[in-house]
CSV table of C-alpha atoms in Angstrom, one decimal:
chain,number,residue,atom,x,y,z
A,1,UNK,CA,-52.3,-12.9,-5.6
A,2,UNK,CA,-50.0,-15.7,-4.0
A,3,UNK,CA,-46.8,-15.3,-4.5
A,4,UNK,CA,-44.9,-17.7,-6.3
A,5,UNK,CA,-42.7,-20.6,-4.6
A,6,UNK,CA,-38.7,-19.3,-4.4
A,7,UNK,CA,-36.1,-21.9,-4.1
A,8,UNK,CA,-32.3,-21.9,-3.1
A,9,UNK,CA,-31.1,-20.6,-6.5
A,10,UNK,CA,-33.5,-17.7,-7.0
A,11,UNK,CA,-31.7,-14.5,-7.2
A,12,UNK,CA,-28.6,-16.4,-7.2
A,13,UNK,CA,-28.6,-18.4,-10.5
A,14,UNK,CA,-25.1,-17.1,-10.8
A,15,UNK,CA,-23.7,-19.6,-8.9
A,16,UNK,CA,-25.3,-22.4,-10.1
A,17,UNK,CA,-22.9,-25.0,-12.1
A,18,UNK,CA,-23.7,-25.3,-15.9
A,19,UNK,CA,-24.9,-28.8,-17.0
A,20,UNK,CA,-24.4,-30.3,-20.0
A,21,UNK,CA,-28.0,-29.5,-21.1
A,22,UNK,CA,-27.4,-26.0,-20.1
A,23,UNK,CA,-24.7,-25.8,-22.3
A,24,UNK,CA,-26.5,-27.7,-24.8
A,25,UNK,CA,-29.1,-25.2,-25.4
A,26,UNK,CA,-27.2,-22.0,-24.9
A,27,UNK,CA,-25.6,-23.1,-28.4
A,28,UNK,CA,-28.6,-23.8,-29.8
A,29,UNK,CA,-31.3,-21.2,-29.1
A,30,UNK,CA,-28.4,-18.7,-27.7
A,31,UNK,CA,-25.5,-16.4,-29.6
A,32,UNK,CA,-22.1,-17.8,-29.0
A,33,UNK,CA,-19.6,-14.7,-28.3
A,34,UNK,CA,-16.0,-14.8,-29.3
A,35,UNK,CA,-13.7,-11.9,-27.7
A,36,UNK,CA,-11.3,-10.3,-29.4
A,37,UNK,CA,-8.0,-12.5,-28.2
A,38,UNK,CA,-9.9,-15.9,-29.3
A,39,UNK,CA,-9.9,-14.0,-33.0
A,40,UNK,CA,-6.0,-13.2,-32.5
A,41,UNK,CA,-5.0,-16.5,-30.8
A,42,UNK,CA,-6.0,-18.5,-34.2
A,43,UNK,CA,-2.5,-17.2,-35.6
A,44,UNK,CA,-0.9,-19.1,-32.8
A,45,UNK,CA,-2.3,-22.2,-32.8
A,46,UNK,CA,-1.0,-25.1,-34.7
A,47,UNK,CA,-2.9,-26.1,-37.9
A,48,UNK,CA,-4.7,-28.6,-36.5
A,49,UNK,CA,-6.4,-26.9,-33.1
A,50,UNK,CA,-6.9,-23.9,-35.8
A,51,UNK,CA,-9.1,-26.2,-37.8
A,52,UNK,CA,-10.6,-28.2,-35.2
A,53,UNK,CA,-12.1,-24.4,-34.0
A,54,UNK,CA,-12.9,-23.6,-37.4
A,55,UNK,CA,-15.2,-26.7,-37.6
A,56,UNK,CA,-16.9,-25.4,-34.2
A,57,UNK,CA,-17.3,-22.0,-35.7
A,58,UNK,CA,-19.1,-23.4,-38.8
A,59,UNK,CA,-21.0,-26.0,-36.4
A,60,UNK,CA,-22.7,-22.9,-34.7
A,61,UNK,CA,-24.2,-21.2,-37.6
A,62,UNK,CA,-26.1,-18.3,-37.1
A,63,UNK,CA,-25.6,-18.6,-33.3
A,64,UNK,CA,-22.2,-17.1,-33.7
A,65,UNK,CA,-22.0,-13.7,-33.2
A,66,UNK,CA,-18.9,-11.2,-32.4
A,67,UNK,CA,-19.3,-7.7,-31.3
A,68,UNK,CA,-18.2,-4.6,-33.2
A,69,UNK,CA,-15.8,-3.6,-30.7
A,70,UNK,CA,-14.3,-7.1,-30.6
A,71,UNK,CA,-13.7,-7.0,-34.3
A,72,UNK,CA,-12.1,-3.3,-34.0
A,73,UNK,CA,-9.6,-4.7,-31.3
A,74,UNK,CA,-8.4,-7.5,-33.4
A,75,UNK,CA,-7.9,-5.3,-36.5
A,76,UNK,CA,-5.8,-3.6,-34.0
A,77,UNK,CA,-3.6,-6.0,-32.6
A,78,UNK,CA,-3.5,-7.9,-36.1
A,79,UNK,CA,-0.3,-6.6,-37.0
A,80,UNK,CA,1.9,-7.0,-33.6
A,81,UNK,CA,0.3,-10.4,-33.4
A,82,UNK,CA,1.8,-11.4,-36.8
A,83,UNK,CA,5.2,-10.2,-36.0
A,84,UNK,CA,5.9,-13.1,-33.7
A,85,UNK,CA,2.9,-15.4,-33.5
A,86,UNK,CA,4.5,-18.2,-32.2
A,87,UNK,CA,6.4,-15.9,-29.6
A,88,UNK,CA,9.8,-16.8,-30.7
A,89,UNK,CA,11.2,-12.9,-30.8
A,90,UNK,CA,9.9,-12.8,-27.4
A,91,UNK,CA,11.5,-15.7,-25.9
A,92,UNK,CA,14.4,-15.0,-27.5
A,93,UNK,CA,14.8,-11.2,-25.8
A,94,UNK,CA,13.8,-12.6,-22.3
A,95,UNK,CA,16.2,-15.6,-22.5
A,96,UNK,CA,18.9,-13.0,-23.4
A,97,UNK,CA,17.6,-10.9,-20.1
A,98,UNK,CA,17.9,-14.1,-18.5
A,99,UNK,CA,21.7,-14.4,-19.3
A,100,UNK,CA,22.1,-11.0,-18.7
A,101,UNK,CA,20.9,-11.8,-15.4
A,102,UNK,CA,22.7,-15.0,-15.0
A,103,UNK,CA,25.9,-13.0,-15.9
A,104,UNK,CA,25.5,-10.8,-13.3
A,105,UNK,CA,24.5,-13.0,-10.4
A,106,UNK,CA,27.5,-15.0,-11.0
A,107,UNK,CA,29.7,-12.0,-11.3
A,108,UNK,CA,28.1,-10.6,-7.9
A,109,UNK,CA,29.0,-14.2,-6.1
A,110,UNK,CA,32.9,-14.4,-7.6
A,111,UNK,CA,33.7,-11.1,-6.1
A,112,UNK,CA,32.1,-12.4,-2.4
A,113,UNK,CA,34.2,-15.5,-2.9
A,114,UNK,CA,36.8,-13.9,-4.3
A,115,UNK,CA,37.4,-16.2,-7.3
A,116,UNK,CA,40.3,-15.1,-10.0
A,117,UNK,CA,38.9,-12.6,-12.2
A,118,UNK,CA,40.1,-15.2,-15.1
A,119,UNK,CA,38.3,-18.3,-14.0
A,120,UNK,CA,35.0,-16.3,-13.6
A,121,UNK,CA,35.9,-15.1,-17.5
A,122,UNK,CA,35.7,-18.4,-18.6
A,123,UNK,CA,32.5,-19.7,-16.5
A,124,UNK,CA,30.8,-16.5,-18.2
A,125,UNK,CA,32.1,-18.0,-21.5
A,126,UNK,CA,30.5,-21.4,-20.5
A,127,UNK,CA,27.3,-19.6,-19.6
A,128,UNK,CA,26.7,-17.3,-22.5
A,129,UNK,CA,27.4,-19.6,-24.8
A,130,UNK,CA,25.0,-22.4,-23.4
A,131,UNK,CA,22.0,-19.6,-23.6
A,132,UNK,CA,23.3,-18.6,-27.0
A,133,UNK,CA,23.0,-22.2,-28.2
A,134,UNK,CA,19.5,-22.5,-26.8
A,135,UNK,CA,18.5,-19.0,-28.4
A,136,UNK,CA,19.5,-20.3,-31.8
A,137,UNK,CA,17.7,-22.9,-31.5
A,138,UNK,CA,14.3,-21.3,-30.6
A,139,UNK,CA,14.9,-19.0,-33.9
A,140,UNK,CA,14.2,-22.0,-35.9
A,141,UNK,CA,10.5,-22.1,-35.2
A,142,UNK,CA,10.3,-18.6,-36.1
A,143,UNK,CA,8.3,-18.9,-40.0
A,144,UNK,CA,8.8,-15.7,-41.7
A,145,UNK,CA,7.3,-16.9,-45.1
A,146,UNK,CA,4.2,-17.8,-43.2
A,147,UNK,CA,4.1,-14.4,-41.6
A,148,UNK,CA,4.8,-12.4,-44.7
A,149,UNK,CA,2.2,-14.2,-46.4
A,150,UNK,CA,-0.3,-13.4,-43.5
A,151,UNK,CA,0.7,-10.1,-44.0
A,152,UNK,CA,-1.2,-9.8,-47.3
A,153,UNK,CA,-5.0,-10.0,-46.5
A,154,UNK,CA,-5.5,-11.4,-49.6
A,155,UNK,CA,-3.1,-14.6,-48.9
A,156,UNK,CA,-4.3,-14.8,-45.4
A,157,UNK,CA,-5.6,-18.3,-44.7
A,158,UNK,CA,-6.8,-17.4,-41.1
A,159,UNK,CA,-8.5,-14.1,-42.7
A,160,UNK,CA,-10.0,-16.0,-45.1
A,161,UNK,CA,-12.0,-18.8,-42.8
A,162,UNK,CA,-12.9,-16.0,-40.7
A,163,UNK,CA,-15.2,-14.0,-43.1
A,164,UNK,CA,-16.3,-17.3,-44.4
A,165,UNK,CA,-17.8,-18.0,-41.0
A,166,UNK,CA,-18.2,-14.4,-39.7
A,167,UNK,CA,-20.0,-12.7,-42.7
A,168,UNK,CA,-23.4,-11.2,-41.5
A,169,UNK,CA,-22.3,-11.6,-38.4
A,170,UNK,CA,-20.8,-8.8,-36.9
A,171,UNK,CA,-22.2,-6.0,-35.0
A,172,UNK,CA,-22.9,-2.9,-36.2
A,173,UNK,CA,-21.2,0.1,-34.6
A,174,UNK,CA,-22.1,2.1,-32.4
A,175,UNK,CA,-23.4,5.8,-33.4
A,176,UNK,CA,-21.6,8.7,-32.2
A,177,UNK,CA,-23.7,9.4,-29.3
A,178,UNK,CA,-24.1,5.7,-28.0
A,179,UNK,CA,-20.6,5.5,-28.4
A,180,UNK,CA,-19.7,8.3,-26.3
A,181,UNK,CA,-21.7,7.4,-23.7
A,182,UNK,CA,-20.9,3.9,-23.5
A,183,UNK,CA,-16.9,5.3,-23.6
A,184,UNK,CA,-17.8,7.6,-20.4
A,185,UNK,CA,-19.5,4.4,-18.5
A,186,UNK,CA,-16.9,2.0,-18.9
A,187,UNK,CA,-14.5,4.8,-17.9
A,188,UNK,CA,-16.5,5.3,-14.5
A,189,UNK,CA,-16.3,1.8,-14.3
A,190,UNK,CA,-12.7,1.4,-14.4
A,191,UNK,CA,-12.5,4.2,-11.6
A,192,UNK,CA,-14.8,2.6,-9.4
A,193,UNK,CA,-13.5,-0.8,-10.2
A,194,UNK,CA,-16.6,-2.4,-11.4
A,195,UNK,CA,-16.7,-5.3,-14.3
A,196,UNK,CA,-15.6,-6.0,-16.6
A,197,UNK,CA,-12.3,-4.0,-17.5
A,198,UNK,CA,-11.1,-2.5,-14.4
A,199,UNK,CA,-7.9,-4.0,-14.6
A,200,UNK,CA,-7.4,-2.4,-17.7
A,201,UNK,CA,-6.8,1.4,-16.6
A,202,UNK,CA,-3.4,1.4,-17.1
A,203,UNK,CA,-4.4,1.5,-20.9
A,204,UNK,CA,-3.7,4.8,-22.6
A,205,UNK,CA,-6.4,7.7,-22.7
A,206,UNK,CA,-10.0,5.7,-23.0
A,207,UNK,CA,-8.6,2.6,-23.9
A,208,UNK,CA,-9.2,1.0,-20.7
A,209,UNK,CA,-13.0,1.4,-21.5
A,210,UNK,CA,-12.8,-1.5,-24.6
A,211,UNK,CA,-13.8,-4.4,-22.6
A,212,UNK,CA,-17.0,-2.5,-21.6
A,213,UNK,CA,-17.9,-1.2,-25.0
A,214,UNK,CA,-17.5,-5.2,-25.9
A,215,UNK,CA,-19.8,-6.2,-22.9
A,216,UNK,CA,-21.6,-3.2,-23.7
A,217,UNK,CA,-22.5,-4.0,-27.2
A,218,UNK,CA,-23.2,-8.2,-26.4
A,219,UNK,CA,-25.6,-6.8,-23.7
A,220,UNK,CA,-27.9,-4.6,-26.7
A,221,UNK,CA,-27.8,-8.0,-29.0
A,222,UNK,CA,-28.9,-10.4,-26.2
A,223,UNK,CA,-31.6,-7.7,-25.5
A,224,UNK,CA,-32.6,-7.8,-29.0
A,225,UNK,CA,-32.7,-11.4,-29.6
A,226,UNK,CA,-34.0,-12.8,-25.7
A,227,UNK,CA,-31.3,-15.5,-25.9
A,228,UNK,CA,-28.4,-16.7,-23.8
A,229,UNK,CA,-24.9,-15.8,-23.9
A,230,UNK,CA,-22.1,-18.0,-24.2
A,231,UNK,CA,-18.9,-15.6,-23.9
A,232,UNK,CA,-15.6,-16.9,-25.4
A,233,UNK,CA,-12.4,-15.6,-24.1
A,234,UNK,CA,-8.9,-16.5,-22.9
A,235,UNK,CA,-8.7,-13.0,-20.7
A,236,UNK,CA,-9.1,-14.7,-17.5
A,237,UNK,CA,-8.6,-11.5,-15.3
A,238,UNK,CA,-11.1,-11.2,-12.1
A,239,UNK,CA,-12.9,-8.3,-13.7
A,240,UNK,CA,-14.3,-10.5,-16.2
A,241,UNK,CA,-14.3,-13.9,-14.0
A,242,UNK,CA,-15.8,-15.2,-10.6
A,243,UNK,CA,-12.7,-16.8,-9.1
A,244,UNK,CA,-12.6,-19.2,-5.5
A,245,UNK,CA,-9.2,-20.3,-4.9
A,246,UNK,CA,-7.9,-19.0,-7.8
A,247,UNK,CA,-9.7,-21.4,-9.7
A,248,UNK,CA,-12.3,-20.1,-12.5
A,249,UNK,CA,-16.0,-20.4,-11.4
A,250,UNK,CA,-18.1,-18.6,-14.0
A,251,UNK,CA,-18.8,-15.1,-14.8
A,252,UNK,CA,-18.8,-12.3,-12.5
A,253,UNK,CA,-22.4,-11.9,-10.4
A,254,UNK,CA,-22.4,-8.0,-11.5
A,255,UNK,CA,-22.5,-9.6,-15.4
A,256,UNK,CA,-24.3,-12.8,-15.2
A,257,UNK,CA,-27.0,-9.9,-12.8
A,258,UNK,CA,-26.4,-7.4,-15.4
A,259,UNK,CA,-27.7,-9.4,-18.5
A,260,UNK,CA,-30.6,-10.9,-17.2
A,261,UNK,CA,-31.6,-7.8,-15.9
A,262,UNK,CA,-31.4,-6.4,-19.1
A,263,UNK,CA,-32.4,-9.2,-21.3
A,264,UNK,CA,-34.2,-11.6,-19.0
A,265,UNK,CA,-31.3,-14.2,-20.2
A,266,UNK,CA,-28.2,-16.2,-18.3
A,267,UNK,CA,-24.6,-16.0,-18.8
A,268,UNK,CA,-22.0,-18.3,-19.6
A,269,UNK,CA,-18.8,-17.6,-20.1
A,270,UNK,CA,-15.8,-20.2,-21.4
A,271,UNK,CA,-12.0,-20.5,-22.4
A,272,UNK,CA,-10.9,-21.7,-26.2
A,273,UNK,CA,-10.0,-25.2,-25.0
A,274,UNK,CA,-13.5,-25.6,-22.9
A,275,UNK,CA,-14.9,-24.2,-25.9
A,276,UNK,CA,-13.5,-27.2,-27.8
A,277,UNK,CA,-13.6,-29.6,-25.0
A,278,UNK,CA,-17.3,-28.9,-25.3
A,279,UNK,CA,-18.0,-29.0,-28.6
A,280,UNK,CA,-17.3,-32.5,-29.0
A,281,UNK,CA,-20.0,-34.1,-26.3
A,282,UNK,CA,-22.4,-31.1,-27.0
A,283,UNK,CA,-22.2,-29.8,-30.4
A,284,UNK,CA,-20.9,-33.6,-31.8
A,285,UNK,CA,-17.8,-31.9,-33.4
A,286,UNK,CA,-14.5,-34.0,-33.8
A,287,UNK,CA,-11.9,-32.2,-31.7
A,288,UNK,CA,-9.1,-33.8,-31.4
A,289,UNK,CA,-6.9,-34.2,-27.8
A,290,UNK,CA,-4.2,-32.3,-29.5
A,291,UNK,CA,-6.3,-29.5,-30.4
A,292,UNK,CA,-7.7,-29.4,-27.1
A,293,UNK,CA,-4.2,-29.4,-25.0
A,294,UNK,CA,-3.0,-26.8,-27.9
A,295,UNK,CA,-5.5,-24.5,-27.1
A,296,UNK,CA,-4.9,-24.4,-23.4
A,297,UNK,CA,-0.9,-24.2,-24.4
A,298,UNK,CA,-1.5,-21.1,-26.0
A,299,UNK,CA,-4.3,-19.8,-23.3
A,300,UNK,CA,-1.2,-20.0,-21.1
A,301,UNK,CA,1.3,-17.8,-22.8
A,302,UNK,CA,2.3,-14.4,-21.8
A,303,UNK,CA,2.1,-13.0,-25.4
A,304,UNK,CA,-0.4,-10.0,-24.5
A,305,UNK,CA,-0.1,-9.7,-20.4
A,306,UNK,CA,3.0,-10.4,-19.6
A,307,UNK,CA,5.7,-8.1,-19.4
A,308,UNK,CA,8.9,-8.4,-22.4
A,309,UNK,CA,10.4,-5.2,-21.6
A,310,UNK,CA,13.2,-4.3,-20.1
A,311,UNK,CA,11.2,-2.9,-16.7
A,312,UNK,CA,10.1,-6.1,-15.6
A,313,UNK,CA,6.5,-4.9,-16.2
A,314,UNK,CA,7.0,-1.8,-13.6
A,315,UNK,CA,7.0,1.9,-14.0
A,316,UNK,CA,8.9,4.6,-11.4
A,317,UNK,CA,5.4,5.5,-11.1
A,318,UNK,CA,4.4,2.1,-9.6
A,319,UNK,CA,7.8,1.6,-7.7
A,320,UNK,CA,7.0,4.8,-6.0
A,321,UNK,CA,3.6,3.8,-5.5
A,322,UNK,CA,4.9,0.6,-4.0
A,323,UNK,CA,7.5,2.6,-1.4
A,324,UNK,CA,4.5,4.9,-0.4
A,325,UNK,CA,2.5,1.7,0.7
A,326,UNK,CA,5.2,0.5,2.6
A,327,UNK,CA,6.3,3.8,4.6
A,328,UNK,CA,2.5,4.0,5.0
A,329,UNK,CA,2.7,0.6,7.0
A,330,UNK,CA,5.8,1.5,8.6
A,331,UNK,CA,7.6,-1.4,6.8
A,332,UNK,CA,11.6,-1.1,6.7
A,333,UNK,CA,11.6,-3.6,3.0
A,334,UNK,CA,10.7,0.2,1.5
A,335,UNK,CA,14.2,1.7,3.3
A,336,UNK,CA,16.0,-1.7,1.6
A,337,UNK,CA,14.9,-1.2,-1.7
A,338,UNK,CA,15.8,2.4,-1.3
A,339,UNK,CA,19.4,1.6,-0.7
A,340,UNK,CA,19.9,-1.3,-3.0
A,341,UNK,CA,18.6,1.1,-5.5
A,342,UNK,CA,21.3,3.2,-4.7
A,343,UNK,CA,24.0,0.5,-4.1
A,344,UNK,CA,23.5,-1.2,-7.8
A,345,UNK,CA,20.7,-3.1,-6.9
A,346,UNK,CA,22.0,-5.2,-4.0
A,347,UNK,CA,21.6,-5.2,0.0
A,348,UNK,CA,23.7,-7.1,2.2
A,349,UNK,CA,21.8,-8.8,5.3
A,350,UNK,CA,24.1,-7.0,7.5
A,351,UNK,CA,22.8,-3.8,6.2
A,352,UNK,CA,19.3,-4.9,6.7
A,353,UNK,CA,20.0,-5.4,10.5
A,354,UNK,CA,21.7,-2.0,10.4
A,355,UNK,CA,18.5,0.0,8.8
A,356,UNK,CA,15.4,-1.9,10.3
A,357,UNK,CA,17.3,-1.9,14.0
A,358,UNK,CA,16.4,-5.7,14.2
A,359,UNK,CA,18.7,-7.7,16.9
A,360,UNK,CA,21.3,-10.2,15.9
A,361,UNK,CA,18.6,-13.0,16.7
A,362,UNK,CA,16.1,-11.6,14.6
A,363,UNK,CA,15.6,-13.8,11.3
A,364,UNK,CA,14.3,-13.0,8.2
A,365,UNK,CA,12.3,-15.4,6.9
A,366,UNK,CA,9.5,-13.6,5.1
A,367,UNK,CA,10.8,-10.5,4.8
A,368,UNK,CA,9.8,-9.7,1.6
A,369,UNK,CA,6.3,-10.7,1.9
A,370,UNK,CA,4.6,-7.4,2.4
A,371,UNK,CA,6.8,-6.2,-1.5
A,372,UNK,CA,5.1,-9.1,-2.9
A,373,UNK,CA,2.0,-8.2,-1.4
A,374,UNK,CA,1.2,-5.3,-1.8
A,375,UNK,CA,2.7,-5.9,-5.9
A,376,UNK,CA,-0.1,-8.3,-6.0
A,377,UNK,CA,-2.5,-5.2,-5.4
A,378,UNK,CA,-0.7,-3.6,-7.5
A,379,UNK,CA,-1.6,-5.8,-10.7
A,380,UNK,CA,-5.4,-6.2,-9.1
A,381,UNK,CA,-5.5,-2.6,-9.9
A,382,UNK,CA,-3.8,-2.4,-13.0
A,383,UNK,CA,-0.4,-0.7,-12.1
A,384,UNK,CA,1.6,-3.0,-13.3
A,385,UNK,CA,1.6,-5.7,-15.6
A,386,UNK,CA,-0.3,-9.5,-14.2
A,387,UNK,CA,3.7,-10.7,-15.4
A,388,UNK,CA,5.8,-8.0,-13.5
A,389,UNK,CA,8.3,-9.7,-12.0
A,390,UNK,CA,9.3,-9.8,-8.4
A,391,UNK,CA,10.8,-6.4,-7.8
A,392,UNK,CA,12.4,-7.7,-4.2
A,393,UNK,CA,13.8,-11.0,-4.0
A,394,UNK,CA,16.2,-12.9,-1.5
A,395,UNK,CA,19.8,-14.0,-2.5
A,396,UNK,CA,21.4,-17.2,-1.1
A,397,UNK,CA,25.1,-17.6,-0.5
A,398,UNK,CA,25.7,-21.5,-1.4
A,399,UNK,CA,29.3,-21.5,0.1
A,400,UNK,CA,28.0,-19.4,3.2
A,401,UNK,CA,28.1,-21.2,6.5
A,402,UNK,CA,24.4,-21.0,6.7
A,403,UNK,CA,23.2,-21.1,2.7
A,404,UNK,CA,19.5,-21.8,3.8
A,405,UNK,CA,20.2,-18.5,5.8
A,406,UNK,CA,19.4,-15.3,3.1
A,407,UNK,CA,22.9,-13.3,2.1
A,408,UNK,CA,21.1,-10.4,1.1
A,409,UNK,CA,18.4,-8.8,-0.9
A,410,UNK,CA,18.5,-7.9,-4.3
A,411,UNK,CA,16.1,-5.5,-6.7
A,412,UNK,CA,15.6,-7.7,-10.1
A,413,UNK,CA,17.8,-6.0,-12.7
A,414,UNK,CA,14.9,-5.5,-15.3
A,415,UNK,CA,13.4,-3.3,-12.8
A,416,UNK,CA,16.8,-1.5,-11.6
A,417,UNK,CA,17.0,1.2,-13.8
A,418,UNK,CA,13.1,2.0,-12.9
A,419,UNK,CA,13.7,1.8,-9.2
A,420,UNK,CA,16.8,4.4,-9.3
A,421,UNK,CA,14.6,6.9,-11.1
A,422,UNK,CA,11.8,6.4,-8.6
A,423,UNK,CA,13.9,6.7,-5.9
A,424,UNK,CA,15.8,9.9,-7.2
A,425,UNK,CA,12.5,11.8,-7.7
């Protein structure tokens, strides 16, 4: 028996780049999968993107398909989602950390330049009041009729569409058994950081196992019906994606590997707005621009991964995770954040020479490179929120005789109160 001719993409059909025609017939002899966030994100769209996907949904017919688990995770999240679609409420609190912020940093600078305790009263009452004006402002695109009214299934328009086009086609759950095992998987998954969901194991008890129940269950239906899979989601987190550059390249190999292994079929995975993008040259939909650039608006937002609490996204557990790492490398940034913790938050450079030993002619450009660095592993793995913010950053004196030259180093205040508790334990 001869064996059969192999080219460059055999074994590696992962990488190859999705045509038109590829796409073409994925939506028509394949099962188009939305996640759950696509479901949720349809509350924060404006009308017309939300109707311009609507029309896509009904375009695919019976080649739409969304996973039990996916449909359990938006029931979920339904509620939080509806309390500030639009993200006003959350604007609004991080604008006020912002001023909170601002307030301080001022404060901090007056009492290095010494400026009358009654002048900086009044630039405080020139700064709050600008942020208060601004905070207003974003409360009037906060529509509480609209929300209560979503509230009530029965008056929910977006509820409504959705088991219009959805009816019959859900997946069944899971039995007891399945589920169980399918729970333990993802679970060893997340522990030996395999896709998809790894990044998730910060979740509480076995929820970091729901993106692999969801892959899990969209595996069993593509085995069943031999087809394609186009996946549909706006998490765009490296245990789901295939990323060179930071720029979005397809589906992990371990997925696009894992589904034609076990249904002989190829993977395709896509964001909302290249959903709609699309759907106008391959499915002959009329999407509008608007709908298009709304869709990638609202891709964008921080609403479910980035942090809005007062910690900046951190946790003492992290922050001591994070000081470990550094005495581990013998880095002197975790001896700095150790004493601004215990100064209020705030290192002079002086003091930095004083603690690392550095000579006078030692600069510190860069010095808080390895923090940031090893925070970046940090969210790979899940510790802390993909929206933590800087924990370290480097404070400029304008009025110094050197301003390009860093004054100090200061611990943000969102993550102060964490990074005293971690460094008292």
């Amino acid at each position: 028996m001869s064996e059969v001719p192999r080219g460059i993409f055999d074994g590696f059909e992962a990488y190859r780049t999705p045509t038109l025609g590829d796409y073409k017939q994925a939506f028509e002899s394949g099962m188009v999968v939305p996640d759950a966030n696509v479901l949720l994100n349809l509350y924060r769209y404006t009308d017309g993107a939300r109707d311009d996907l609507f029309s896509v949904l009904e375009r695919l017919g019976d080649r739409l398909w969304a996973p039990h688990q996916a449909l359990a995770e938006f029931w979920r999240n339904r509620d939080s989602v509806l309390r500030d679609p639009r993200g006003t409420e959350r604007i609004q609190a991080e604008m006020s950390t912002q001023r909170e912020k601002a307030s301080s940093t001022l404060r901090a600078w007056a009492n290095r330049v010494s400026m009358p305790q009654e002048r900086v009263a009044e630039m405080e009452v020139e700064l709050c009041g600008g942020f208060e004006a601004v905070i207003a402002e974003v409360g009037r695109f906060n529509d509480e009729s609209a929300i209560e009214s979503a509230r009530d299934t029965d008056k929910d328009a977006v509820l409504t569409k959705l088991e219009e086009h959805l009816r019959g086609k859900v997946g069944r759950c899971m039995d007891d058994d399945a589920h169980a095992a399918a729970v333990a998987e993802g679970m060893r998954r997340v522990e030996e950081r395999e896709p998809p969901g790894y990044l998730d194991k910060n979740k509480e008890d076995t929820a970091a196992a729901g993106d692999y129940l969801v892959w899990e269950q969209v595996l069993i239906e593509a085995q069943r019906r031999k087809c394609d899979v186009v996946f549909v989601t706006a998490d765009v987190k490296e245990d789901w994606w295939r990323r060179e550059a930071g720029e979005l390249r397809g589906p992990r190999l371990e997925l696009a590997a894992e589904l034609r292994q076990r249904a002989d079929a190829r993977l395709f995975m896509l964001r909302p707005t290249d959903l709609l993008g699309l759907a106008r040259e391959v499915l002959e939909v009329t999407v509008q621009d608007d709908s298009v650039e709304d869709a990638d608006r609202v891709d964008r937002l921080p609403l479910d991964r980035k942090s809005t609490s007062a910690d900046g996204g951190w946790t003492a557990d992290a922050v001591e995770e994070l000081l470990v790492r550094l005495r581990e490398e013998g880095a002197v940034q975790g001896t700095v954040i150790e004493q601004a913790a215990h100064d209020g938050g705030f290192v002079e450079r002086e003091t930095v020479y004083e603690l690392a030993g550095y000579d006078e002619d030692r600069q510190l450009k860069g010095f808080t490179r390895p923090v940031n660095r090893i925070a970046r592993d940090l969210r790979e793995e899940g510790r802390i929120d993909e929206g933590a913010v800087d924990l370290l950053t480097s404070y400029y004196d304008p009025f110094s005789a050197n301003p390009s030259e860093a004054a100090g180093f200061q611990i943000d205040p969102d993550v102060l109160a964490v990074a005293e508790s971690a460094v008292r334990s």
